[in-house]
Short mmCIF file of C-alpha atoms and ligand atoms in Angstrom, two decimals:
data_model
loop_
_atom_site.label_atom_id
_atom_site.label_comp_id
_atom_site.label_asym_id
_atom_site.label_seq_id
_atom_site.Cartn_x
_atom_site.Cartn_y
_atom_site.Cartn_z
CA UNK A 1 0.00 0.00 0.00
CA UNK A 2 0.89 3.64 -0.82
CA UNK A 3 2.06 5.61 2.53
CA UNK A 4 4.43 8.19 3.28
CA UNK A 5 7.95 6.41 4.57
CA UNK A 6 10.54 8.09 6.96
CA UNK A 7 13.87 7.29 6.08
CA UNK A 8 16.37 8.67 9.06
CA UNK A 9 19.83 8.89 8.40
CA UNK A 10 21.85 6.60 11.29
CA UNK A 11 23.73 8.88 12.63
CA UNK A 12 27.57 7.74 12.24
CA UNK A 13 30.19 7.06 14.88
CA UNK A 14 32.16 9.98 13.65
CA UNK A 15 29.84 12.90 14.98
CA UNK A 16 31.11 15.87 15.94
CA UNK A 17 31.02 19.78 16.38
CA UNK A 18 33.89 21.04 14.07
CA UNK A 19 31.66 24.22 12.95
CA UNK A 20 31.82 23.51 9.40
CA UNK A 21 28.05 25.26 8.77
CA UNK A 22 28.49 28.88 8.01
CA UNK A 23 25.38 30.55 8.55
CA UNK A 24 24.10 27.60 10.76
CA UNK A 25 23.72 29.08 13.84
CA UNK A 26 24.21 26.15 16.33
CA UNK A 27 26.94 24.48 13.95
CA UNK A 28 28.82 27.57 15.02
CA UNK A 29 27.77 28.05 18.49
CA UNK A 30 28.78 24.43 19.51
CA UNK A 31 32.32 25.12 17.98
CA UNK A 32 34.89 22.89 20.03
CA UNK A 33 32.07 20.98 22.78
CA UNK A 34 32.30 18.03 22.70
CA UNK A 35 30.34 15.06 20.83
CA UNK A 36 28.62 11.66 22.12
CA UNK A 37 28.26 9.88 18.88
CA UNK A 38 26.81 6.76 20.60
CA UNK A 39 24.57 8.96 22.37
CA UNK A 40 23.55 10.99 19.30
CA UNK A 41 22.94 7.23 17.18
CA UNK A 42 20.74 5.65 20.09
CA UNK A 43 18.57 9.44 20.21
CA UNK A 44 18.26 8.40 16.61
CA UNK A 45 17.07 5.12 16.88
CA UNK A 46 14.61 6.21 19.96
CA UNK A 47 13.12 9.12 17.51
CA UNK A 48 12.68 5.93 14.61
CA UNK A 49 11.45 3.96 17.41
CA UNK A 50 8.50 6.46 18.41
CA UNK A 51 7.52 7.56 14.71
CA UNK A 52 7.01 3.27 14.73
CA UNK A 53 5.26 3.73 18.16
CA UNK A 54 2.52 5.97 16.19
CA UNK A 55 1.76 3.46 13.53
CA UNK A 56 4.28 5.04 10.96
CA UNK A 57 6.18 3.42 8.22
CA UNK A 58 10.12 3.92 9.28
CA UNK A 59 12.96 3.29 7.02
CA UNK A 60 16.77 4.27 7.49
CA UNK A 61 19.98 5.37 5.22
CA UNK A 62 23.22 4.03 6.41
CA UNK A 63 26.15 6.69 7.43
CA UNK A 64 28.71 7.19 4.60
CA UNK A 65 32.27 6.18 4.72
CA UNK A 66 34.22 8.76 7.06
CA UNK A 67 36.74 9.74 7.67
CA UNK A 68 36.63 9.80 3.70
CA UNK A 69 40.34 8.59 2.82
CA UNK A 70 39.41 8.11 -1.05
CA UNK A 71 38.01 12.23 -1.07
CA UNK A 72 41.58 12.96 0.58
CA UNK A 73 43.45 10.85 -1.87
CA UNK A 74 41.69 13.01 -4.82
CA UNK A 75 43.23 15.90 -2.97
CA UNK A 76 47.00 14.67 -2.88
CA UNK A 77 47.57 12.86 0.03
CA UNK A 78 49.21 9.26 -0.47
CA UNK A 79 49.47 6.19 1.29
CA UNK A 80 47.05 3.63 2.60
CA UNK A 81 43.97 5.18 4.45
CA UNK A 82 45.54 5.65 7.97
CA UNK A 83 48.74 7.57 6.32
CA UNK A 84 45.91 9.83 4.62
CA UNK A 85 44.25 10.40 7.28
CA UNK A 86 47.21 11.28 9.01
CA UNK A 87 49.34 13.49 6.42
CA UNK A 88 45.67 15.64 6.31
CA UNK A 89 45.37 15.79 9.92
CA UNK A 90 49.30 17.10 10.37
CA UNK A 91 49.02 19.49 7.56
CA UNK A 92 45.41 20.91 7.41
CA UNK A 93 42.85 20.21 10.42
CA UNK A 94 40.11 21.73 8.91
CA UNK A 95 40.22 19.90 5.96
CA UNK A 96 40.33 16.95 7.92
CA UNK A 97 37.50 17.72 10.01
CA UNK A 98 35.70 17.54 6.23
CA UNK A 99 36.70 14.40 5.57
CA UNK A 100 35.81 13.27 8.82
CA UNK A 101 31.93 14.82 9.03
CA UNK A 102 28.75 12.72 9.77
CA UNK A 103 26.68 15.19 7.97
CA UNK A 104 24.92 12.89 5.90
CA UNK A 105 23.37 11.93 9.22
CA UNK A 106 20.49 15.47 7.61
CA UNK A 107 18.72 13.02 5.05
CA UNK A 108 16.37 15.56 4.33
CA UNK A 109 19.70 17.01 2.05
CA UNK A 110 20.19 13.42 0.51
CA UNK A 111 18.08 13.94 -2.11
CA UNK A 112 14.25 15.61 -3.24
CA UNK A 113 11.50 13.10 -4.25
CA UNK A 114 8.67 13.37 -6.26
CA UNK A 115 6.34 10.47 -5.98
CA UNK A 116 4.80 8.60 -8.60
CA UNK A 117 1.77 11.00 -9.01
CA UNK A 118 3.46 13.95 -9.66
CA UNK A 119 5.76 13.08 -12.43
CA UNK A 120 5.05 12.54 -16.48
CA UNK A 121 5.99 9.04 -16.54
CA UNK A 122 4.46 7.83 -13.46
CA UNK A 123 7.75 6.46 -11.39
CA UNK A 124 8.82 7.83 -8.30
CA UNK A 125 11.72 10.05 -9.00
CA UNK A 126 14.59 10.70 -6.59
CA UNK A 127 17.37 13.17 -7.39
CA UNK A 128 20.44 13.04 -5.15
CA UNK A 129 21.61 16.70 -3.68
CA UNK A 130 24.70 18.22 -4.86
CA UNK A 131 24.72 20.14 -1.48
CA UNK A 132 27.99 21.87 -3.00
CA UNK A 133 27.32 24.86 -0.95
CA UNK A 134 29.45 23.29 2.02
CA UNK A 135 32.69 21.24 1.70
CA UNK A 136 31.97 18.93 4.03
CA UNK A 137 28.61 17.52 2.71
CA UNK A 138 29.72 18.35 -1.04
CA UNK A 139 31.35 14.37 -0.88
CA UNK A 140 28.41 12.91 -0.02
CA UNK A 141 26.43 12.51 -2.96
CA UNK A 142 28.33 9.99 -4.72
CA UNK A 143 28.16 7.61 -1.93
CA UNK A 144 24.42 8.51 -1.10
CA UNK A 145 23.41 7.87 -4.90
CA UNK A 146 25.02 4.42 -4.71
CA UNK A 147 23.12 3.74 -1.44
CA UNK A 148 19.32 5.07 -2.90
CA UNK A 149 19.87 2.75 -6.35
CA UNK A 150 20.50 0.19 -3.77
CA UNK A 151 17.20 1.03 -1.91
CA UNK A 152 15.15 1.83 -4.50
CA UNK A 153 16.16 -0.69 -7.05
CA UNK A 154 12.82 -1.35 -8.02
CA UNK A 155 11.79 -0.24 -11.51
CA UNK A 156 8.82 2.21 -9.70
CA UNK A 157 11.65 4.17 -9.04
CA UNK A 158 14.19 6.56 -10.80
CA UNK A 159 17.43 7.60 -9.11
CA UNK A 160 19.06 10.93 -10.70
CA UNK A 161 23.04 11.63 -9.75
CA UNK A 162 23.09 15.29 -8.30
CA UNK A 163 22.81 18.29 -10.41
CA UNK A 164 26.18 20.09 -11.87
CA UNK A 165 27.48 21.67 -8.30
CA UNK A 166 27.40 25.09 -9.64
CA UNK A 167 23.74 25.49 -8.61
CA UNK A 168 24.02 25.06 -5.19
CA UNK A 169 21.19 22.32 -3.94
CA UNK A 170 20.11 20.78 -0.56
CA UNK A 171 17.44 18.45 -1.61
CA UNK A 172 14.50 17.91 0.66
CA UNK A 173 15.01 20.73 2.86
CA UNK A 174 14.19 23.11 0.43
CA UNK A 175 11.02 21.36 -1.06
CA UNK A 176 7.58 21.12 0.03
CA UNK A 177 4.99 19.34 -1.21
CA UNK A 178 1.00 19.64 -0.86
CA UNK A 179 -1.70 17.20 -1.56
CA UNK A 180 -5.03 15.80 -0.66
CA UNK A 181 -3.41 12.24 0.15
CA UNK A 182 0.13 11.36 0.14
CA UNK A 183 -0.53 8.69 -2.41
CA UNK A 184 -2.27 11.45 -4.87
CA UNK A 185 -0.96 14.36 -7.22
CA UNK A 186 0.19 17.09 -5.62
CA UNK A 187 1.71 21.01 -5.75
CA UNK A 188 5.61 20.82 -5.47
CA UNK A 189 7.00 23.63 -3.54
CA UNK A 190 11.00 24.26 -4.01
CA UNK A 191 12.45 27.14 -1.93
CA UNK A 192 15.11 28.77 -2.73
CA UNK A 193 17.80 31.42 -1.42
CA UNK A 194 19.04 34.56 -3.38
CA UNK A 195 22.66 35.80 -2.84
CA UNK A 196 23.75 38.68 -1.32
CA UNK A 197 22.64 38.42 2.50
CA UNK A 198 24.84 37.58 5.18
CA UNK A 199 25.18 33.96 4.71
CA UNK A 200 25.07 31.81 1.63
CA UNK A 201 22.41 30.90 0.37
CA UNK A 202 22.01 27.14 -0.23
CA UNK A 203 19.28 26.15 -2.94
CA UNK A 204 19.66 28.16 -5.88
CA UNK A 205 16.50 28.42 -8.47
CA UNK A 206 18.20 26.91 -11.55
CA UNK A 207 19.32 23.59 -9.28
CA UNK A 208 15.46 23.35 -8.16
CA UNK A 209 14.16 24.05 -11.75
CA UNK A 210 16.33 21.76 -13.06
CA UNK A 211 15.28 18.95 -10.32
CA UNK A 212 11.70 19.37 -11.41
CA UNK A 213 12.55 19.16 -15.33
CA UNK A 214 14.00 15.50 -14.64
CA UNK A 215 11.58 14.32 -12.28
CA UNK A 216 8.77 15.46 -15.08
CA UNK A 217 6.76 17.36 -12.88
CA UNK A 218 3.32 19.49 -14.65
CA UNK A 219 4.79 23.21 -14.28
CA UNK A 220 1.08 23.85 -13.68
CA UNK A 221 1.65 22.31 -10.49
CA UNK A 222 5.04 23.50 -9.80
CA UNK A 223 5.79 26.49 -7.52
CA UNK A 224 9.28 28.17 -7.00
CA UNK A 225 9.32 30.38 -3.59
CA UNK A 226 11.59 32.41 -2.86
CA UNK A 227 13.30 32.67 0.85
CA UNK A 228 12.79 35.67 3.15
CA UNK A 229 16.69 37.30 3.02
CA UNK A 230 15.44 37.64 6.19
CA UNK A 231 15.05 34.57 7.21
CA UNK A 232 18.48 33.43 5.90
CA UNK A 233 19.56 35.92 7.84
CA UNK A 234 18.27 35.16 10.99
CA UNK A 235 19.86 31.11 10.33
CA UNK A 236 17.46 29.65 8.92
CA UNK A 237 19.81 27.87 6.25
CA UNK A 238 17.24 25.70 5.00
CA UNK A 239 13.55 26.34 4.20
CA UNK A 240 12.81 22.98 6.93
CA UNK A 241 13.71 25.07 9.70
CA UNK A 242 11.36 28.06 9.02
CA UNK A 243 8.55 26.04 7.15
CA UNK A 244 7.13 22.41 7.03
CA UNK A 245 3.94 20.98 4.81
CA UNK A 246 1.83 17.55 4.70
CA UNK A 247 -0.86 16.59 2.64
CA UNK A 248 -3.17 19.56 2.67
CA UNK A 249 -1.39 21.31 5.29
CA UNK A 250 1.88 24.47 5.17
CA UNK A 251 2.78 25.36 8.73
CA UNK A 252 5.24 28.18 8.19
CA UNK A 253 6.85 31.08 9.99
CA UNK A 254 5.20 34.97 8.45
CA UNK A 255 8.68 35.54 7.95
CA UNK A 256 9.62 32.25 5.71
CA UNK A 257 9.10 33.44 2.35
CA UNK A 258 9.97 36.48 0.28
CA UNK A 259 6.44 36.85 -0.82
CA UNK A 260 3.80 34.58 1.28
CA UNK A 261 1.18 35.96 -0.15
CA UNK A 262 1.93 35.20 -3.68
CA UNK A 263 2.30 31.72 -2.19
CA UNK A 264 -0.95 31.27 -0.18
CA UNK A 265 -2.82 33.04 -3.00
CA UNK A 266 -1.04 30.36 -5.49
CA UNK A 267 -1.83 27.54 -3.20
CA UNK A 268 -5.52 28.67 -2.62
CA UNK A 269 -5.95 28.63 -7.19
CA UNK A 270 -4.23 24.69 -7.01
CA UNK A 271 -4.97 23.19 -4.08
CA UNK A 272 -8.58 25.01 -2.62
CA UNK A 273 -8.56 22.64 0.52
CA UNK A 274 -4.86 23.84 1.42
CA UNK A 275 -4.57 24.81 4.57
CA UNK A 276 -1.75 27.57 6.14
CA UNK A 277 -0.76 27.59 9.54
CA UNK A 278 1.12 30.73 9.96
CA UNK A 279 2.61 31.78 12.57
CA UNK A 280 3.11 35.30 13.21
CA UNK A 281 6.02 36.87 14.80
CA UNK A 282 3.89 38.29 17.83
CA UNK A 283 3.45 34.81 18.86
CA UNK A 284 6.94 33.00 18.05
CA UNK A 285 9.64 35.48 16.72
CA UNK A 286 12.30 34.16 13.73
CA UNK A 287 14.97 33.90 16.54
CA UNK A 288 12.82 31.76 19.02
CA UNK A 289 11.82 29.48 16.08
CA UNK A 290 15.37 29.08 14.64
CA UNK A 291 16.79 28.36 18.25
CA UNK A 292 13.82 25.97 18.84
CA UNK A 293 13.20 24.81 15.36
CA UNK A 294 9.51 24.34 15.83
CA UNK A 295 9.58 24.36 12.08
CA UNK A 296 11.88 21.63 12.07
CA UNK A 297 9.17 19.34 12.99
CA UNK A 298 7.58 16.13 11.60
CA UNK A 299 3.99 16.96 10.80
CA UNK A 300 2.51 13.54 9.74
CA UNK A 301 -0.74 12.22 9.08
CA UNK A 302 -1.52 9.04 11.68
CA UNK A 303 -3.11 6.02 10.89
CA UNK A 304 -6.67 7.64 11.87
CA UNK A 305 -6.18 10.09 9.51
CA UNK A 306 -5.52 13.03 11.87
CA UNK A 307 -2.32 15.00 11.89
CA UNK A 308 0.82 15.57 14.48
CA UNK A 309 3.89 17.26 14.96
CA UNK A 310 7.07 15.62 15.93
CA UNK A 311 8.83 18.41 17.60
CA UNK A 312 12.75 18.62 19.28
CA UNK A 313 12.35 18.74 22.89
CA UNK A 314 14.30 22.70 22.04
CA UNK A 315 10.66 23.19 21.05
CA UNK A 316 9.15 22.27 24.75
CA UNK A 317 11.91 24.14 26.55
CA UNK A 318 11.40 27.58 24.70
CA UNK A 319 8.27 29.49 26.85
CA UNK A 320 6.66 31.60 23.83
CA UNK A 321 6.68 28.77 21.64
CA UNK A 322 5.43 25.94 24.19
CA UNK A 323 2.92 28.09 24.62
CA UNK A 324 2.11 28.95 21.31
CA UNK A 325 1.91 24.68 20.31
CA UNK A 326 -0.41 24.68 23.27
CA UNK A 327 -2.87 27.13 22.17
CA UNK A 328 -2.56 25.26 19.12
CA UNK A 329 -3.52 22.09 19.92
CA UNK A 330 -6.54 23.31 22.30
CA UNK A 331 -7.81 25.30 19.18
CA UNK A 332 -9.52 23.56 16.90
CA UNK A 333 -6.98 23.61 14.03
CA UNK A 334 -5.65 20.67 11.30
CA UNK A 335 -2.58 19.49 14.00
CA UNK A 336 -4.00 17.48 16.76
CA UNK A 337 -1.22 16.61 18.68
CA UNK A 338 1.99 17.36 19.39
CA UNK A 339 4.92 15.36 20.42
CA UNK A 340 8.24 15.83 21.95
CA UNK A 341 11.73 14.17 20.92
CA UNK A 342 15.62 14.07 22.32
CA UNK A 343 17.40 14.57 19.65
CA UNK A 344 19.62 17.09 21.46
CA UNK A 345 23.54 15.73 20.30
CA UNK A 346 21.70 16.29 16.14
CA UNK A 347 20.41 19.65 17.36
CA UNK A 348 23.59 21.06 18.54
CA UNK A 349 24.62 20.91 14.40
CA UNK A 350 21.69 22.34 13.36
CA UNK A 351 19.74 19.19 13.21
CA UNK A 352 16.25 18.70 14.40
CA UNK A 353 13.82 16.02 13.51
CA UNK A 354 13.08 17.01 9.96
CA UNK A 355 16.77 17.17 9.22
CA UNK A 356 16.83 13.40 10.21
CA UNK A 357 14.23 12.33 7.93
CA UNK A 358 13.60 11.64 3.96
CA UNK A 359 10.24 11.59 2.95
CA UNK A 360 9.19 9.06 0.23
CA UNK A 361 5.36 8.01 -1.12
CA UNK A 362 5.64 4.69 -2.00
CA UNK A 363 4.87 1.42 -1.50
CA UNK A 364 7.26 -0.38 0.92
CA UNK A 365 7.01 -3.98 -0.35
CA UNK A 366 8.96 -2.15 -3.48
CA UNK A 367 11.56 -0.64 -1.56
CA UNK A 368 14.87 -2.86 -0.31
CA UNK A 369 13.64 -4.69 2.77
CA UNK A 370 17.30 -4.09 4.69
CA UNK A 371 16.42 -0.26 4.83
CA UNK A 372 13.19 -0.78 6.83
CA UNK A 373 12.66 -0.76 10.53
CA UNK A 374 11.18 -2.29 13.08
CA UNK A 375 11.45 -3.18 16.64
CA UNK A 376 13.92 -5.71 16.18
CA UNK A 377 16.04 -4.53 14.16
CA UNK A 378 15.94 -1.39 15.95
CA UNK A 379 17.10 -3.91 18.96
CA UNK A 380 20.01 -4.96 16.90
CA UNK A 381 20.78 -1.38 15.61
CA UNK A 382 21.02 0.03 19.60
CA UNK A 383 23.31 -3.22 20.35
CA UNK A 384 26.05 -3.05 17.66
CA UNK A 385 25.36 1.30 18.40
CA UNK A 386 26.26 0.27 21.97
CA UNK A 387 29.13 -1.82 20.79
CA UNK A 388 31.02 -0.01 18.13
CA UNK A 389 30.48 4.05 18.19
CA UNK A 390 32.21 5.70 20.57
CA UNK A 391 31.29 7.17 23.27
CA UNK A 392 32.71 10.87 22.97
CA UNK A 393 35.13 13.08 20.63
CA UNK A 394 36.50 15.83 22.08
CA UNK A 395 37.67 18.70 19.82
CA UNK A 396 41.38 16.84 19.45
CA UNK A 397 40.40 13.43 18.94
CA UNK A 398 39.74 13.30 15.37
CA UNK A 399 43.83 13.87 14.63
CA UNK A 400 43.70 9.80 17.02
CA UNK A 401 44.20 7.06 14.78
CA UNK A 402 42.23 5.07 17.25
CA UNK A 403 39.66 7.30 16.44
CA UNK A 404 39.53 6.34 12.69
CA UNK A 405 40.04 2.80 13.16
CA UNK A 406 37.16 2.61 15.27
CA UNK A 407 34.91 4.22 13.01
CA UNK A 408 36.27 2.22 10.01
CA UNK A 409 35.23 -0.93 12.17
CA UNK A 410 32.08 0.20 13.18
CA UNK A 411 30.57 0.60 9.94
CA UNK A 412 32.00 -2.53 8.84
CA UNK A 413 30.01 -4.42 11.24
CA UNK A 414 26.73 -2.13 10.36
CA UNK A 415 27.52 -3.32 6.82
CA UNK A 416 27.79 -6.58 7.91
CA UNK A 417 25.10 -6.49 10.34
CA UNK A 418 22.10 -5.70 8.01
CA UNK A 419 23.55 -8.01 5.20
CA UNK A 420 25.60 -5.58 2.90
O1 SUG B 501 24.00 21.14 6.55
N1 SUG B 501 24.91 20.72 9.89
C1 SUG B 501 23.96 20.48 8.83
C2 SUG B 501 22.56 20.49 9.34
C3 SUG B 501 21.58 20.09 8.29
C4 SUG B 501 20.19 20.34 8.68
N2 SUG B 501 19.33 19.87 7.69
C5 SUG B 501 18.15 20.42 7.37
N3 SUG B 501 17.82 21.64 7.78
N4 SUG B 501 17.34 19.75 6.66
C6 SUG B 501 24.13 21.50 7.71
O2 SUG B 501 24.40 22.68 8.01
C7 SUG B 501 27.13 20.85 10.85
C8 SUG B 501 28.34 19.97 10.92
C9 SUG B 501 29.45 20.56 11.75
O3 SUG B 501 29.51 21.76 11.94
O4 SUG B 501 30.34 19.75 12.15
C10 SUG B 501 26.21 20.51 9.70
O5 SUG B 501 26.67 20.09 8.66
#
């Protein structure tokens, strides 16, 4: 059957807060702290666990390769991975710190997806982000394409390779989508950021335009929105922390978007049961919803049909907007419930619940079964987690050979593990 499918990234043993995010606020605020990457993995795997708990369809991508010896051999440095690894660590830090990143952790940047009943040829369409806006996740979408043609093998599906990395593109993030019912055609929403502000923007309008050429989507039924500056400006790097949509519902921040009411009036000529949840900046301002990222929520539709949010405990600990989800739960609005999840280690990157999540329509019996979840795998997952990751990195232990060997192994037995 047709249903909406969460696919969290694992998040890898190599996590850490190196501040590689310009213009992510809380990449740059936790500069130096130190990680708990087993910590950070079983949050994960509790936030997969509850989504399950609510009757949800849960899937998972593996973490990529790091630290990323073959990237560091393209750069010059020779030897077998450990001398790499080393030579990079002795004669550039920062680069290292690249090579070392669990960014790909943020699956809403692995790719955008436009299910089957948007697109020309009626196949679910996946194209993998270049995210070429930041070193450190611009070497992950080789590996992730190899890792979705695994998943989605199945000839209801068509995996693109990224876009040329001149037009910067973060994938999911940036694109909304609105529809009666997941499994039905829908209004595709990509956001994107204009130069010029204080920091970069990351989805550029020809990267989203071409996205939506190859996935063969009705231009009819296509929107392109741009970004507030101001909202870039304020952190919100991605349109997912400012904005979030599902099915017939857009719960955005009056400050997301350049122009919201070209948008709503758009919305209200191609989709006249749409429904926007704004919030105004009285209520909730930018700052308190960046620092909280009530935006970067999970609104899903449950099993009875009615809808919830999925919100980072930030969300619960920030008064104005605590009391804002309140009042919106007692009203008599589309979002029914709200729930609360730790996810604190992905937070302090700039990570909140929609970071950790792809969205894909489809039908899971067509999808590769080792990428699903449930319960005991999960109990397998937090068990090698337990094992293998360790338990902290402090802001000198990724130049610790130990360090690398220990995250070489732990993948290894992940790989091994779920039958790779
Ligand atoms: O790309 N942080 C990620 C967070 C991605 C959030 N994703 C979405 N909004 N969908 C990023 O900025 C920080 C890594 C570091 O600083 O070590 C980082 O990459």
């Amino acid at each position: 059957m047709i249903r909406e499918i969460n696919f969290d990234g694992l998040i890898g043993p190599t996590h850490n807060y190196a501040a590689l995010s310009f213009g992510n606020l809380a990449s740059a605020s936790n500069a130096g702290a130190t990680s708990r990457p087993r910590e950070a993995a079983l949050q994960g795997l509790a936030k997969m666990r509850f989504a399950m708990s609510l009757g949800l369809t849960q899937g998972f991508l593996l973490p990529l390769e790091r630290p990323n010896a073959a990237w560091l051999r393209q750069l010059g440095f020779a030897g077998d991975d450990a001398a790499v690894c080393a030579a990079t660590y002795a004669a550039d830090p920062r680069l290292f710190a690249q090579a070392c990143s669990a960014s790909s952790m943020w699956t809403a940047n692995a790719a955008t997806v436009s299910p089957a009943a948007d697109t020309a040829d009626g196949r679910t369409h996946l194209s993998v982000a270049n995210l070429s806006r930041m070193t450190h996740r611009s070497i992950e979408h080789t590996e992730t394409l190899a890792q979705l043609r695994l998943a989605f093998a199945d000839p209801g599906f068509s995996v693109h390779p990224a876009v040329p990395a001149t037009f910067g593109d973060e994938g999911a993030a940036n694109h909304m989508r609105l529809t009666a019912r997941h499994g039905e055609p829908g209004v595709e929403v990509f956001v994107y950021g204009e130069e010029g502000g204080k920091f970069p923007a990351r989805q550029n309008r020809r990267a989203s335009e071409a996205v939506a050429r190859r996935h063969g989507l009705d231009p009819a039924w296509t929107l392109f929105v741009a970004q507030s500056q101001t909202a870039i400006d304020a952190g919100a790097f991605h349109n997912d922390v400012v904005a979030v949509a599902n099915e017939h519902v857009l719960f955005a921040h009056e400050h997301a978007f350049a122009d919201p009411a070209q948008l709503k009036a758009d919305l209200a000529r191609l989709m006249p049961g749409a429904i926007v949840v704004e919030v105004p900046a009285s209520a909730v301002s930018l700052a308190d919803a960046i620092a909280s990222y009530l935006f970067n929520s999970q609104l899903v539709t449950l099993p009875d049909g009615t809808m919830a949010l999925i919100l980072p405990m930030e969300s619960h600990d920030c008064a104005p907007v605590k009391a804002y989800l309140d009042a919106l739960v007692a009203g008599n609005g589309p979002i029914r419930a709200v729930h609360y999840v730790q996810v604190r280690e992905s937070m302090r990157n700039g990570g909140g619940p929609a970071c950790l999540r792809l969205r894909v329509v489809a039908d899971p019996a067509t999808i590769d079964d080792r990428f699903l979840l449930d319960a005991a795998k999960a109990d397998r997952l937090e068990a090698l987690v337990t094992r293998h990751w360790p338990e902290a990195i402090g802001p000198n232990d990724l130049g610790n050979p130990d360090l690398w060997a220990q995250a070489w192994a732990a993948r290894k037995a992940l790989l091994a593990e779920l039958g790779f």
